[in-house]
């Protein structure tokens, strides 16, 4: 069974609204920080994705620490 990369997935999930706002601002020609323009509203999604991504990173770190502890014994 292949292991799920919690740390990498958590980091990508946490910053995905920022990347989405940047990419859509390129196509629309507006500032990604302008909330009235549409692309800036994606940044508000970080209020959800940052905590969830942080939890995923913590789970990944705990799995890594526990896995190393089991290999030593």
Coordinates of N, CA and C in Angstrom, one line a residue:
X1 N 0.8 -1.2 0.0 CA 0.0 0.0 0.0 C 0.9 1.2 0.0
X2 N 0.6 2.2 -0.9 CA 1.4 3.4 -1.0 C 0.9 4.4 0.1
X3 N 1.9 5.1 0.7 CA 1.6 6.0 1.7 C 1.1 7.3 1.1
X4 N 0.2 8.0 1.8 CA -0.3 9.3 1.3 C 0.6 10.4 1.9
X5 N 1.0 11.3 1.0 CA 2.0 12.4 1.4 C 1.2 13.5 2.1
X6 N 0.9 13.3 3.4 CA 0.1 14.3 4.1 C 0.8 15.7 4.2
X7 N 2.1 15.8 4.4 CA 2.7 17.0 4.5 C 2.7 17.8 3.2
X8 N 3.0 17.2 2.1 CA 3.0 17.9 0.8 C 1.5 18.2 0.4
X9 N 0.6 17.3 0.6 CA -0.8 17.6 0.3 C -1.4 18.7 1.2
X10 N -1.0 18.8 2.4 CA -1.4 19.8 3.3 C -0.9 21.2 2.9
X11 N 0.3 21.3 2.5 CA 0.9 22.5 2.1 C 0.2 23.0 0.8
X12 N 0.0 22.1 -0.2 CA -0.6 22.4 -1.4 C -2.0 22.9 -1.2
X13 N -2.8 22.2 -0.3 CA -4.2 22.5 0.0 C -4.3 23.9 0.7
X14 N -3.3 24.2 1.5 CA -3.3 25.4 2.3 C -3.1 26.6 1.4
X15 N -2.3 26.6 0.4 CA -2.0 27.7 -0.5 C -2.7 27.7 -1.8
X16 N -3.6 26.7 -2.0 CA -4.3 26.6 -3.3 C -5.2 27.8 -3.6
X17 N -5.8 28.4 -2.7 CA -6.6 29.6 -3.0 C -5.7 30.8 -3.5
X18 N -4.5 30.9 -2.9 CA -3.6 31.9 -3.4 C -3.1 31.7 -4.8
X19 N -2.8 30.5 -5.1 CA -2.4 30.1 -6.5 C -3.6 30.3 -7.5
X20 N -4.8 29.9 -7.1 CA -6.0 30.1 -7.9 C -6.2 31.6 -8.2
X21 N -6.1 32.4 -7.1 CA -6.3 33.9 -7.3 C -5.3 34.4 -8.2
X22 N -4.0 34.0 -8.1 CA -3.0 34.5 -9.0 C -3.2 34.1 -10.5
X23 N -3.6 32.8 -10.7 CA -3.8 32.4 -12.1 C -5.0 33.1 -12.7
X24 N -6.1 33.2 -12.0 CA -7.2 33.8 -12.6 C -7.0 35.3 -12.8
X25 N -6.2 36.0 -11.9 CA -5.9 37.4 -12.2 C -5.1 37.6 -13.4
X26 N -4.3 36.6 -13.8 CA -3.5 36.8 -15.1 C -4.5 36.8 -16.2
X27 N -5.5 35.9 -16.2 CA -6.4 35.8 -17.4 C -7.4 37.0 -17.4
X28 N -7.8 37.5 -16.2 CA -8.7 38.6 -16.2 C -8.1 40.0 -16.2
X29 N -6.8 40.1 -16.0 CA -6.1 41.3 -16.0 C -6.3 42.2 -14.8
X30 N -6.9 41.7 -13.8 CA -7.1 42.5 -12.5 C -6.2 42.1 -11.5
X31 N -6.1 42.9 -10.4 CA -5.3 42.6 -9.3 C -5.9 41.4 -8.5
X32 N -5.0 40.5 -8.1 CA -5.5 39.3 -7.3 C -5.9 39.7 -5.9
X33 N -5.5 40.9 -5.5 CA -5.8 41.4 -4.1 C -7.1 42.2 -4.1
X34 N -7.7 42.5 -5.3 CA -8.9 43.2 -5.4 C -10.1 42.3 -5.1
X35 N -10.8 42.5 -4.0 CA -11.9 41.6 -3.6 C -13.1 41.8 -4.4
X36 N -13.2 43.0 -5.0 CA -14.4 43.4 -5.8 C -14.3 42.9 -7.2
X37 N -13.1 42.5 -7.6 CA -12.9 42.1 -9.0 C -13.2 40.6 -9.2
X38 N -13.4 39.9 -8.2 CA -13.7 38.5 -8.3 C -12.5 37.6 -8.0
X39 N -11.3 37.9 -8.4 CA -10.2 37.0 -8.1 C -9.7 37.1 -6.6
X40 N -9.9 38.3 -6.0 CA -9.5 38.4 -4.6 C -10.4 37.6 -3.7
X41 N -11.6 37.2 -4.1 CA -12.5 36.5 -3.2 C -11.9 35.1 -3.0
X42 N -11.1 34.6 -3.9 CA -10.5 33.3 -3.7 C -9.6 33.2 -2.4
X43 N -9.0 34.4 -2.1 CA -8.1 34.5 -1.0 C -8.9 34.3 0.3
X44 N -10.1 34.6 0.4 CA -11.0 34.4 1.5 C -11.1 32.9 1.8
X45 N -11.0 32.1 0.8 CA -11.1 30.6 1.1 C -10.0 30.1 1.9
X46 N -8.9 30.9 2.1 CA -7.8 30.5 2.9 C -8.2 30.4 4.4
X47 N -9.3 31.1 4.7 CA -9.8 30.9 6.1 C -10.2 29.5 6.4
X48 N -10.5 28.7 5.4 CA -10.8 27.3 5.6 C -9.6 26.4 5.2
X49 N -8.9 26.7 4.2 CA -7.9 25.8 3.7 C -6.6 25.9 4.6
X50 N -6.3 27.0 5.2 CA -5.1 27.1 6.0 C -5.2 26.2 7.3
X51 N -6.3 26.3 8.0 CA -6.4 25.3 9.2 C -6.4 23.9 8.8
X52 N -7.2 23.6 7.7 CA -7.2 22.2 7.3 C -5.9 21.7 6.8
X53 N -5.2 22.5 6.1 CA -3.8 22.2 5.6 C -2.8 22.0 6.8
X54 N -3.0 22.9 7.8 CA -2.1 22.8 9.0 C -2.4 21.5 9.7
X55 N -3.6 21.0 9.8 CA -3.9 19.8 10.4 C -3.3 18.6 9.6
X56 N -3.4 18.7 8.3 CA -2.8 17.6 7.5 C -1.3 17.6 7.6
X57 N -0.6 18.7 7.7 CA 0.8 18.8 7.9 C 1.2 18.2 9.3
X58 N 0.4 18.5 10.3 CA 0.7 18.0 11.7 C 0.5 16.5 11.7
X59 N -0.5 16.0 11.0 CA -0.7 14.5 10.9 C 0.4 13.8 10.2
X60 N 0.9 14.5 9.1 CA 2.0 13.9 8.4 C 3.3 13.9 9.2
X61 N 3.5 15.0 10.0 CA 4.7 15.0 10.8 C 4.7 14.0 11.9
X62 N 3.5 13.8 12.5 CA 3.3 12.8 13.6 C 3.5 11.4 13.0
X63 N 3.0 11.1 11.8 CA 3.2 9.8 11.2 C 4.7 9.6 10.9
X64 N 5.4 10.6 10.5 CA 6.8 10.5 10.2 C 7.6 10.2 11.5
X65 N 7.3 10.9 12.5 CA 8.0 10.7 13.8 C 7.7 9.4 14.4
X66 N 6.5 8.9 14.4 CA 6.1 7.6 14.9 C 6.7 6.5 14.0
X67 N 6.8 6.7 12.7 CA 7.4 5.7 11.8 C 8.9 5.6 12.0
X68 N 9.6 6.7 12.3 CA 11.0 6.6 12.6 C 11.2 5.9 13.9
X69 N 10.4 6.2 14.9 CA 10.5 5.6 16.2 C 10.3 4.1 16.1
X70 N 9.5 3.6 15.3 CA 9.3 2.2 15.1 C 10.4 1.5 14.4
X71 N 11.0 2.2 13.5 CA 12.2 1.6 12.8 C 13.4 1.5 13.7
X72 N 13.6 2.4 14.6 CA 14.7 2.3 15.5 C 14.6 1.1 16.4
X73 N 13.4 0.9 16.9 CA 13.2 -0.2 17.9 C 13.2 -1.5 17.2

